CSV table of C-alpha atoms (C1' of nucleotides) in Angstrom, one decimal:
chain,number,residue,atom,x,y,z
I,337,MET,CA,-16.1,-27.5,13.7
I,338,PHE,CA,-18.9,-25.5,12.2
I,339,GLU,CA,-21.1,-25.9,9.1
I,340,SER,CA,-18.9,-25.0,6.2
I,341,GLY,CA,-21.2,-26.0,3.4
I,342,LEU,CA,-18.1,-27.2,1.5
I,343,ARG,CA,-17.5,-30.7,0.2
I,344,ALA,CA,-15.0,-32.6,2.3
I,345,ASP,CA,-12.2,-32.4,-0.1
I,346,ALA,CA,-12.8,-28.7,-0.6
I,347,GLU,CA,-12.8,-28.0,3.1
I,348,ARG,CA,-9.5,-29.9,3.4
I,349,ASN,CA,-8.0,-27.7,0.7
I,350,ARG,CA,-9.3,-24.6,2.4
I,351,GLN,CA,-7.5,-25.6,5.6
I,352,ARG,CA,-4.2,-26.3,3.7
I,353,ILE,CA,-4.5,-22.8,2.2
I,354,LEU,CA,-5.0,-21.2,5.6
I,355,VAL,CA,-2.0,-23.0,7.0
I,356,ALA,CA,0.3,-22.1,4.1
I,357,ALA,CA,-0.9,-18.5,4.2
I,358,GLU,CA,-0.3,-18.1,7.9
I,359,GLU,CA,3.2,-19.5,7.5
I,360,LEU,CA,4.1,-17.3,4.6
I,361,PHE,CA,2.5,-14.2,6.1
I,362,LEU,CA,4.6,-14.7,9.3
I,363,GLU,CA,7.8,-15.3,7.3
I,364,ARG,CA,7.5,-12.6,4.7
I,365,GLY,CA,4.6,-10.3,5.5
I,366,ALA,CA,1.1,-9.9,4.2
I,367,ASN,CA,2.2,-9.0,0.7
I,368,VAL,CA,3.6,-12.4,-0.4
I,369,SER,CA,2.5,-13.5,-3.8
I,370,LEU,CA,-0.8,-15.4,-3.6
I,371,ASP,CA,0.3,-17.8,-6.2
I,372,GLU,CA,3.1,-18.7,-3.9
I,373,VAL,CA,0.6,-19.4,-1.1
I,374,ALA,CA,-1.2,-21.7,-3.5
I,375,LYS,CA,2.0,-23.4,-4.4
I,376,ARG,CA,2.9,-24.0,-0.7
I,377,ALA,CA,-0.6,-25.3,-0.1
I,378,LYS,CA,-0.2,-27.7,-3.1
I,379,VAL,CA,-3.3,-26.2,-4.6
I,380,GLY,CA,-4.0,-24.6,-8.0
I,381,ALA,CA,-4.2,-20.8,-8.1
I,382,GLY,CA,-7.9,-21.1,-9.2
I,383,THR,CA,-8.7,-23.0,-6.0
I,384,LEU,CA,-7.2,-20.3,-3.8
I,385,TYR,CA,-9.0,-17.5,-5.6
I,386,ARG,CA,-12.3,-19.4,-5.6
I,387,ARG,CA,-12.1,-19.7,-1.8
I,388,PHE,CA,-10.6,-16.3,-1.1
I,389,PRO,CA,-11.4,-13.9,-3.8
I,390,THR,CA,-9.1,-11.1,-2.5
I,391,ARG,CA,-6.0,-10.9,-0.4
I,392,GLU,CA,-8.1,-9.2,2.3
I,393,ALA,CA,-10.5,-12.1,2.5
I,394,LEU,CA,-7.5,-14.4,3.1
I,395,LEU,CA,-6.1,-12.1,5.7
I,396,ALA,CA,-9.5,-11.9,7.4
I,397,ALA,CA,-9.6,-15.7,7.5
I,398,THR,CA,-6.1,-16.1,8.9
I,399,SER,CA,-6.8,-13.4,11.4
I,400,ASN,CA,-10.0,-15.0,12.5
I,401,GLU,CA,-8.8,-16.8,15.5
I,402,ARG,CA,-6.7,-14.0,16.8
I,403,PHE,CA,-9.5,-11.6,16.5
I,404,THR,CA,-11.9,-13.9,18.2
I,405,SER,CA,-9.5,-14.3,21.1
I,406,VAL,CA,-9.2,-10.6,21.5
I,407,ALA,CA,-12.9,-10.1,21.6
I,408,GLU,CA,-13.4,-13.0,24.0
I,409,ALA,CA,-10.7,-11.9,26.3
I,410,SER,CA,-12.2,-8.5,26.4
I,411,LEU,CA,-15.6,-9.9,27.3
I,412,ALA,CA,-14.2,-12.1,30.0
I,413,ARG,CA,-12.3,-9.2,31.5
I,414,ASP,CA,-15.1,-6.8,31.3
I,415,ALA,CA,-16.9,-7.4,34.6
I,416,ASP,CA,-13.9,-6.4,36.6
I,417,ASP,CA,-12.7,-3.4,34.7
I,418,LYS,CA,-13.9,0.2,34.7
I,419,PRO,CA,-15.4,1.1,31.3
I,420,GLY,CA,-12.4,3.3,30.4
I,421,ASP,CA,-9.8,0.6,31.3
I,422,ALA,CA,-11.7,-2.1,29.4
I,423,LEU,CA,-11.8,0.0,26.2
I,424,ARG,CA,-8.1,0.9,26.5
I,425,GLN,CA,-7.0,-2.6,27.0
I,426,PHE,CA,-9.0,-3.7,24.0
I,427,LEU,CA,-7.5,-1.1,21.8
I,428,GLU,CA,-4.0,-2.1,22.8
I,429,GLU,CA,-4.6,-5.8,22.1
I,430,LEU,CA,-6.2,-5.1,18.8
I,431,ALA,CA,-3.2,-3.0,17.8
I,432,LEU,CA,-0.8,-5.7,18.8
I,433,ASN,CA,-2.7,-8.3,16.9
I,434,THR,CA,-2.6,-6.2,13.9
I,435,SER,CA,1.1,-6.1,14.0
I,436,VAL,CA,1.6,-9.9,13.8
I,437,TYR,CA,2.6,-9.8,10.2
I,438,GLN,CA,4.3,-7.0,8.2
I,439,SER,CA,1.9,-5.0,6.1
I,440,LEU,CA,-1.3,-6.3,7.7
I,441,ALA,CA,-1.9,-3.0,9.4
I,442,ALA,CA,-2.5,-1.1,6.2
I,443,SER,CA,-5.5,-3.4,5.4
I,444,LEU,CA,-7.1,-3.5,8.8
I,445,GLY,CA,-9.9,-1.2,7.8
I,446,THR,CA,-10.8,-3.4,4.8
I,447,VAL,CA,-10.1,-6.7,6.5
I,448,ILE,CA,-12.3,-5.9,9.5
I,449,GLN,CA,-15.3,-5.5,7.3
I,450,HIS,CA,-15.1,-9.0,5.9
I,451,GLY,CA,-17.8,-10.6,8.0
I,452,THR,CA,-15.8,-13.5,9.4
I,453,PRO,CA,-16.8,-14.5,12.9
I,454,GLY,CA,-13.6,-12.9,14.3
I,455,CYS,CA,-14.1,-9.6,12.5
I,456,ASN,CA,-17.7,-9.4,13.6
I,457,ALA,CA,-16.7,-10.2,17.1
I,458,ILE,CA,-14.2,-7.4,17.1
I,459,THR,CA,-16.6,-4.9,15.7
I,460,GLU,CA,-19.4,-5.8,18.1
I,461,GLU,CA,-17.1,-5.8,21.2
I,462,GLY,CA,-15.5,-2.5,20.1
I,463,GLN,CA,-18.8,-0.8,19.6
I,464,ARG,CA,-20.1,-2.2,22.9
I,465,LEU,CA,-17.1,-1.0,24.8
I,466,LEU,CA,-17.3,2.4,23.2
I,467,GLN,CA,-20.9,2.8,23.9
I,468,ARG,CA,-20.4,1.8,27.5
I,469,ALA,CA,-17.6,4.2,28.0
I,470,LYS,CA,-19.6,7.0,26.6
I,471,GLU,CA,-22.5,6.2,28.8
I,472,ALA,CA,-20.2,6.2,31.8
I,473,GLY,CA,-19.2,9.7,30.7
I,474,VAL,CA,-15.5,8.8,30.4
I,475,ILE,CA,-15.2,9.1,26.6
I,476,ARG,CA,-16.2,11.9,24.3
I,477,GLY,CA,-19.6,11.5,22.6
I,478,ASP,CA,-18.3,12.3,19.2
I,479,MET,CA,-16.1,9.3,18.7
I,480,SER,CA,-17.1,6.7,16.2
I,481,PHE,CA,-15.9,3.1,16.0
I,482,ASP,CA,-14.5,3.9,12.5
I,483,ASP,CA,-12.4,6.6,13.9
I,484,ILE,CA,-11.0,4.1,16.3
I,485,VAL,CA,-10.2,1.4,13.8
I,486,CYS,CA,-8.5,4.0,11.7
I,487,VAL,CA,-6.3,5.2,14.4
I,488,VAL,CA,-5.5,1.7,15.6
I,489,SER,CA,-4.4,0.8,12.1
I,490,ALA,CA,-2.2,3.8,11.9
I,491,ILE,CA,-0.6,2.9,15.1
I,492,ALA,CA,0.1,-0.6,13.8
I,493,ILE,CA,1.5,0.9,10.6
I,494,ALA,CA,3.7,3.2,12.6
I,495,VAL,CA,5.1,0.4,14.7
I,496,GLU,CA,5.5,-2.0,11.9
I,497,LYS,CA,9.2,-1.6,11.3
I,498,ASP,CA,10.1,-1.4,15.0
I,499,SER,CA,11.9,-4.4,16.3
I,500,GLU,CA,10.1,-4.1,19.7
I,501,PRO,CA,6.6,-2.9,19.0
I,502,VAL,CA,5.0,-3.4,22.5
I,503,PRO,CA,6.1,-0.2,24.3
I,504,ARG,CA,5.5,2.1,21.3
I,505,VAL,CA,2.0,0.6,20.8
I,506,ALA,CA,1.3,1.3,24.5
I,507,HIS,CA,2.5,4.8,24.1
I,508,LEU,CA,0.5,5.6,21.0
I,509,VAL,CA,-2.7,3.9,22.4
I,510,ASP,CA,-2.2,6.0,25.5
I,511,LEU,CA,-2.1,9.1,23.3
I,512,LEU,CA,-5.2,8.1,21.4
I,513,PHE,CA,-7.0,7.1,24.5
I,514,ASN,CA,-6.0,10.3,26.3
I,515,GLY,CA,-7.5,12.3,23.4
I,516,MET,CA,-10.8,10.4,23.6
I,517,ARG,CA,-11.3,11.1,27.3
I,518,VAL,CA,-13.7,13.7,28.6
I,519,ARG,CA,-11.8,16.4,30.4
E,23,MET,CA,15.0,28.5,-10.5
E,24,PHE,CA,17.6,26.6,-8.5
E,25,GLU,CA,20.7,24.7,-9.5
E,26,SER,CA,19.4,21.4,-10.8
E,27,GLY,CA,22.7,20.0,-12.1
E,28,LEU,CA,20.8,18.5,-15.0
E,29,ARG,CA,21.3,19.2,-18.6
E,30,ALA,CA,18.6,21.6,-20.0
E,31,ASP,CA,16.7,18.8,-21.9
E,32,ALA,CA,16.8,16.6,-18.9
E,33,GLU,CA,15.4,19.3,-16.7
E,34,ARG,CA,12.6,19.9,-19.2
E,35,ASN,CA,11.7,16.2,-19.1
E,36,ARG,CA,11.8,16.2,-15.4
E,37,GLN,CA,9.2,19.0,-15.3
E,38,ARG,CA,7.0,17.2,-17.8
E,39,ILE,CA,7.1,14.1,-15.6
E,40,LEU,CA,6.1,16.1,-12.6
E,41,VAL,CA,3.2,17.7,-14.4
E,42,ALA,CA,2.0,14.4,-15.7
E,43,ALA,CA,2.4,12.8,-12.3
E,44,GLU,CA,0.5,15.5,-10.5
E,45,GLU,CA,-2.4,15.2,-13.0
E,46,LEU,CA,-2.7,11.5,-12.8
E,47,PHE,CA,-2.3,11.4,-9.0
E,48,LEU,CA,-5.1,13.9,-8.7
E,49,GLU,CA,-7.3,12.0,-11.2
E,50,ARG,CA,-6.7,8.4,-10.0
E,51,GLY,CA,-4.7,8.4,-6.8
E,52,ALA,CA,-1.1,7.8,-5.9
E,53,ASN,CA,-1.1,4.2,-7.2
E,54,VAL,CA,-1.5,4.8,-10.9
E,55,SER,CA,0.9,2.9,-13.1
E,56,LEU,CA,4.3,4.7,-13.4
E,57,ASP,CA,4.5,3.6,-17.0
E,58,GLU,CA,1.4,5.5,-17.6
E,59,VAL,CA,2.9,8.6,-16.0
E,60,ALA,CA,5.8,8.2,-18.4
E,61,LYS,CA,3.4,7.9,-21.3
E,62,ARG,CA,1.5,11.0,-20.4
E,63,ALA,CA,4.7,12.9,-19.9
E,64,LYS,CA,5.8,11.6,-23.4
E,65,VAL,CA,8.9,10.2,-21.9
E,66,GLY,CA,10.3,6.7,-21.9
E,67,ALA,CA,10.0,4.5,-18.8
E,68,GLY,CA,13.7,4.6,-18.3
E,69,THR,CA,13.8,8.4,-18.1
E,70,LEU,CA,11.2,8.4,-15.4
E,71,TYR,CA,12.9,5.7,-13.3
E,72,ARG,CA,16.3,7.4,-13.7
E,73,ARG,CA,14.9,10.6,-12.3
E,74,PHE,CA,12.6,9.1,-9.7
E,75,PRO,CA,13.8,5.7,-8.7
E,76,THR,CA,10.8,4.9,-6.6
E,77,ARG,CA,7.2,6.0,-6.4
E,78,GLU,CA,7.9,7.6,-3.1
E,79,ALA,CA,10.6,9.8,-4.7
E,80,LEU,CA,8.0,11.0,-7.3
E,81,LEU,CA,5.4,11.6,-4.6
E,82,ALA,CA,8.0,13.6,-2.6
E,83,ALA,CA,8.7,15.7,-5.6
E,84,THR,CA,5.1,16.4,-6.5
E,85,SER,CA,4.4,17.2,-2.9
E,86,ASN,CA,7.3,19.5,-2.6
E,87,GLU,CA,5.6,22.8,-3.2
E,88,ARG,CA,2.6,22.0,-1.0
E,89,PHE,CA,4.9,21.0,1.8
E,90,THR,CA,7.0,24.1,1.4
E,91,SER,CA,3.9,26.3,1.7
E,92,VAL,CA,2.7,24.5,4.8
E,93,ALA,CA,6.0,25.1,6.5
E,94,GLU,CA,6.3,28.7,5.3
E,95,ALA,CA,2.7,29.5,6.4
E,96,SER,CA,3.4,28.1,9.7
E,97,LEU,CA,6.6,30.1,10.2
E,98,ALA,CA,4.8,33.3,9.1
E,99,ARG,CA,1.9,32.7,11.5
E,100,ASP,CA,4.0,31.7,14.4
E,101,ALA,CA,4.7,35.0,16.0
E,102,ASP,CA,1.0,35.6,16.6
E,103,ASP,CA,-0.1,32.2,17.9
E,104,LYS,CA,0.3,30.5,21.2
E,105,PRO,CA,2.6,27.5,21.0
E,106,GLY,CA,-0.2,25.0,21.2
E,107,ASP,CA,-2.4,26.7,18.6
E,108,ALA,CA,0.6,26.9,16.2
E,109,LEU,CA,1.2,23.2,16.4
E,110,ARG,CA,-2.4,22.4,16.1
E,111,GLN,CA,-2.8,24.5,13.0
E,112,PHE,CA,0.3,22.9,11.5
E,113,LEU,CA,-1.0,19.4,12.1
E,114,GLU,CA,-4.3,20.3,10.4
E,115,GLU,CA,-2.7,21.7,7.3
E,116,LEU,CA,-0.3,18.9,7.0
E,117,ALA,CA,-3.1,16.4,7.2
E,118,LEU,CA,-5.2,18.2,4.6
E,119,ASN,CA,-2.2,18.4,2.3
E,120,THR,CA,-1.7,14.7,2.7
E,121,SER,CA,-5.2,14.1,1.5
E,122,VAL,CA,-4.8,15.8,-1.8
E,123,TYR,CA,-4.6,12.5,-3.6
E,124,GLN,CA,-6.0,9.1,-2.8
E,125,SER,CA,-3.4,6.7,-1.3
E,126,LEU,CA,-0.8,9.3,-0.5
E,127,ALA,CA,-1.5,9.1,3.2
E,128,ALA,CA,-0.2,5.6,3.7
E,129,SER,CA,3.2,6.6,2.3
E,130,LEU,CA,3.6,9.8,4.3
E,131,GLY,CA,6.1,8.3,6.6
E,132,THR,CA,8.4,7.2,3.8
E,133,VAL,CA,7.8,10.1,1.6
E,134,ILE,CA,8.7,12.7,4.2
E,135,GLN,CA,12.1,11.2,4.6
E,136,HIS,CA,13.0,11.9,1.0
E,137,GLY,CA,15.1,15.0,1.5
E,138,THR,CA,13.4,17.3,-0.9
E,139,PRO,CA,13.3,20.9,0.3
E,140,GLY,CA,9.6,20.6,1.1
E,141,CYS,CA,10.0,17.5,3.2
E,142,ASN,CA,12.9,18.9,5.1
E,143,ALA,CA,11.0,22.1,5.7
E,144,ILE,CA,8.1,20.1,7.1
E,145,THR,CA,10.4,18.1,9.3
E,146,GLU,CA,12.2,21.1,10.7
E,147,GLU,CA,9.1,23.2,11.3
E,148,GLY,CA,7.3,20.3,12.9
E,149,GLN,CA,10.2,19.6,15.2
E,150,ARG,CA,10.5,23.2,16.1
E,151,LEU,CA,6.8,23.6,16.9
E,152,LEU,CA,6.9,20.4,19.0
E,153,GLN,CA,9.9,21.6,20.9
E,154,ARG,CA,8.4,25.0,21.5
E,155,ALA,CA,5.1,23.5,22.7
E,156,LYS,CA,6.8,21.2,25.1
E,157,GLU,CA,8.9,24.0,26.5
E,158,ALA,CA,5.7,26.0,27.0
E,159,GLY,CA,4.4,23.0,29.0
E,160,VAL,CA,1.4,22.5,26.7
E,161,ILE,CA,2.4,19.2,25.1
E,162,ARG,CA,3.4,16.0,26.8
E,163,GLY,CA,7.2,15.5,27.0
E,164,ASP,CA,7.1,12.0,25.5
E,165,MET,CA,5.9,13.0,22.1
E,166,SER,CA,8.3,12.5,19.2
E,167,PHE,CA,8.1,13.9,15.7
E,168,ASP,CA,7.7,10.4,14.4
E,169,ASP,CA,4.6,10.1,16.6
E,170,ILE,CA,3.3,13.2,15.0
E,171,VAL,CA,3.8,11.9,11.5
E,172,CYS,CA,2.1,8.8,12.5
E,173,VAL,CA,-0.9,10.7,13.9
E,174,VAL,CA,-1.1,12.9,10.8
E,175,SER,CA,-1.0,9.9,8.4
E,176,ALA,CA,-3.7,8.2,10.5
E,177,ILE,CA,-5.9,11.2,10.1
E,178,ALA,CA,-5.3,11.4,6.4
E,179,ILE,CA,-6.0,7.7,5.9
E,180,ALA,CA,-9.2,8.0,7.8
E,181,VAL,CA,-10.4,10.8,5.7
E,182,GLU,CA,-9.3,9.4,2.4
E,183,LYS,CA,-12.6,8.2,1.0
E,184,ASP,CA,-14.6,11.1,2.4
E,185,SER,CA,-16.0,13.5,-0.2
E,186,GLU,CA,-15.7,16.5,2.2
E,187,PRO,CA,-12.5,15.9,4.3
E,188,VAL,CA,-12.2,19.3,6.0
E,189,PRO,CA,-14.6,18.9,8.9
E,190,ARG,CA,-13.5,15.3,9.7
E,191,VAL,CA,-9.8,16.3,9.6
E,192,ALA,CA,-10.6,19.1,12.1
E,193,HIS,CA,-12.4,16.6,14.4
E,194,LEU,CA,-9.6,14.0,14.3
E,195,VAL,CA,-6.9,16.6,14.8
E,196,ASP,CA,-8.9,17.9,17.7
E,197,LEU,CA,-9.1,14.4,19.2
E,198,LEU,CA,-5.4,13.5,18.8
E,199,PHE,CA,-4.2,16.9,19.7
E,200,ASN,CA,-6.2,16.6,22.8
E,201,GLY,CA,-4.4,13.4,23.6
E,202,MET,CA,-1.0,15.1,23.2
E,203,ARG,CA,-1.8,17.8,25.6
E,204,VAL,CA,-0.6,18.0,29.2
E,205,ARG,CA,-3.5,17.7,31.6
P,1465,DT,C1',32.0,26.8,-35.7
P,1466,DT,C1',32.5,22.3,-34.7
P,1467,DA,C1',34.4,17.9,-32.8
P,1468,DG,C1',33.8,14.7,-29.5
P,1469,DG,C1',33.1,13.4,-24.6
P,1470,DA,C1',29.6,13.5,-21.4
P,1471,DT,C1',24.8,13.1,-20.7
P,1472,DA,C1',20.4,11.6,-21.5
P,1473,DT,C1',16.9,9.0,-24.1
P,1474,DG,C1',13.2,5.5,-25.5
P,1475,DG,C1',11.0,1.5,-25.5
P,1476,DA,C1',11.6,-3.5,-26.1
P,1477,DG,C1',11.5,-7.1,-23.2
P,1478,DA,C1',12.7,-9.8,-18.8
P,1479,DC,C1',10.4,-10.7,-14.9
P,1480,DA,C1',6.8,-10.8,-11.3
P,1481,DT,C1',2.0,-10.9,-9.9
P,1482,DT,C1',-2.9,-11.2,-10.4
P,1483,DC,C1',-6.8,-13.5,-11.8
P,1484,DT,C1',-9.8,-16.2,-15.3
P,1485,DC,C1',-11.3,-20.1,-17.7
P,1486,DC,C1',-12.5,-24.6,-18.7
P,1487,DA,C1',-11.5,-29.6,-19.7
P,1488,DC,C1',-11.1,-32.8,-16.4
P,1489,DT,C1',-11.6,-35.2,-11.7
P,1490,DT,C1',-13.8,-36.2,-7.4
P,1491,DT,C1',-17.6,-36.6,-4.3
P,1492,DG,C1',-21.7,-38.2,-2.3
P,1493,DC,C1',-26.5,-39.0,-2.9
P,1494,DA,C1',-30.5,-41.7,-4.9
Y,833,DT,C1',-23.3,-48.0,-8.9
Y,834,DG,C1',-24.2,-44.2,-11.8
Y,835,DC,C1',-24.5,-39.5,-12.5
Y,836,DA,C1',-25.3,-34.6,-11.4
Y,837,DA,C1',-23.1,-31.3,-8.8
Y,838,DA,C1',-19.1,-29.6,-6.9
Y,839,DG,C1',-14.4,-28.9,-7.1
Y,840,DT,C1',-9.7,-28.8,-9.4
Y,841,DG,C1',-5.2,-27.4,-11.6
Y,842,DG,C1',-2.5,-24.8,-14.1
Y,843,DA,C1',-1.9,-22.6,-18.7
Y,844,DG,C1',-2.0,-18.2,-20.2
Y,845,DA,C1',-4.0,-13.3,-20.7
Y,846,DA,C1',-3.5,-8.9,-18.6
Y,847,DT,C1',-1.2,-5.7,-16.1
Y,848,DG,C1',2.7,-3.6,-13.8
Y,849,DT,C1',7.7,-2.8,-12.5
Y,850,DC,C1',12.2,-1.9,-13.8
Y,851,DT,C1',16.6,-2.7,-16.7
Y,852,DC,C1',19.5,-2.3,-20.5
Y,853,DC,C1',21.9,-0.4,-24.2
Y,854,DA,C1',22.1,1.3,-29.1
Y,855,DT,C1',21.1,5.7,-30.3
Y,856,DA,C1',20.4,10.7,-29.9
Y,857,DT,C1',21.2,15.2,-27.9
Y,858,DC,C1',23.7,18.6,-25.5
Y,859,DC,C1',27.5,21.7,-24.4
Y,860,DT,C1',32.2,23.0,-24.0
Y,861,DA,C1',36.9,23.9,-25.3
Y,862,DA,C1',39.6,24.9,-29.0
DNA sequence: TTAGGATATGGAGACATTCTCCACTTTGCA
DNA sequence: TGCAAAGTGGAGAATGTCTCCATATCCTAA
């Protein structure tokens, strides 16, 4: 796919770890024991920690594709939407994709700074949308992207135990977005 | 003070645990090892766990006085303020009091359900203010108290690493309160 | 005052998790 | 094909949570 810089066997192991982690995160949330991830991936603990030094690094890696899709979908949609709508939709999708596994939300702030392509894409797209909405005069000038990430992660936390997160996410994003608007 | 139902020695130990916990939480955040709290309180681990079965229970206990003051101050202030202002002020103070130690904010939702007098006072006062603001037509009808707790904890999380939280709390409360308002 | 039931205690240790270290294996280039 | 570089597994050290129960302490009723 892309230049990994890893030896072939190492890259194979890396993929096995990602598959095992994704499975376990889905089954039992983002707090499962990392040794257990290693075990399911049939890899030693050392191998896992060498490749993903922290839980957040692993979460960033398993979230990579989802985050990339969110950013790409937003870019694709962009031309048609008004600046405000585009930002709003983006926030909602980001919040939903931060609720895919239990306990991921609490780490969003840390995870998103991990420099994986998906995380960078989210950051860039978010900043772009924010900037654009400000320039169009629909969003208050004093909003930072950090503020947004933080509120989105709180929304995802709040919604975490709900059996049907979608409507509540919509409601809370609505609230947040409403507050960001210029009156 | 009030009927604790505990034997005199047990009550003494309980107080020592609270003092030690408050100190350590202030120094090193809400995630310090509970065995270490026990050690500083000069109490066995068993004693600590018997009195406070979970970390959240201990956090609810150490937060009890602060939460009580917030609720009382709000009640006292109430007569003078407009419904919107009263709620807004309450949110700001609750957020500030949820930032007193590192990592408390993430547990606010759980902590607040712990049935200590302070937690109950916050819940009751918050619900009352919300109701009143809705009746006055200043706040959207679809806001729940849970939403408010979520918003406050988001703000507190956002502000957690800041050295000077007060202005940022004000900004974020402003933002989210704005979102809650009826247009 | 004191006996004795009720209450409370400490801290060793079972268990879980994180993370490191290094003797050994595998890879892939020259 | 040989060998340096890259990678590996998993034992075990370090840390934290939480339980269990022999022992100690309280407090009441006689």
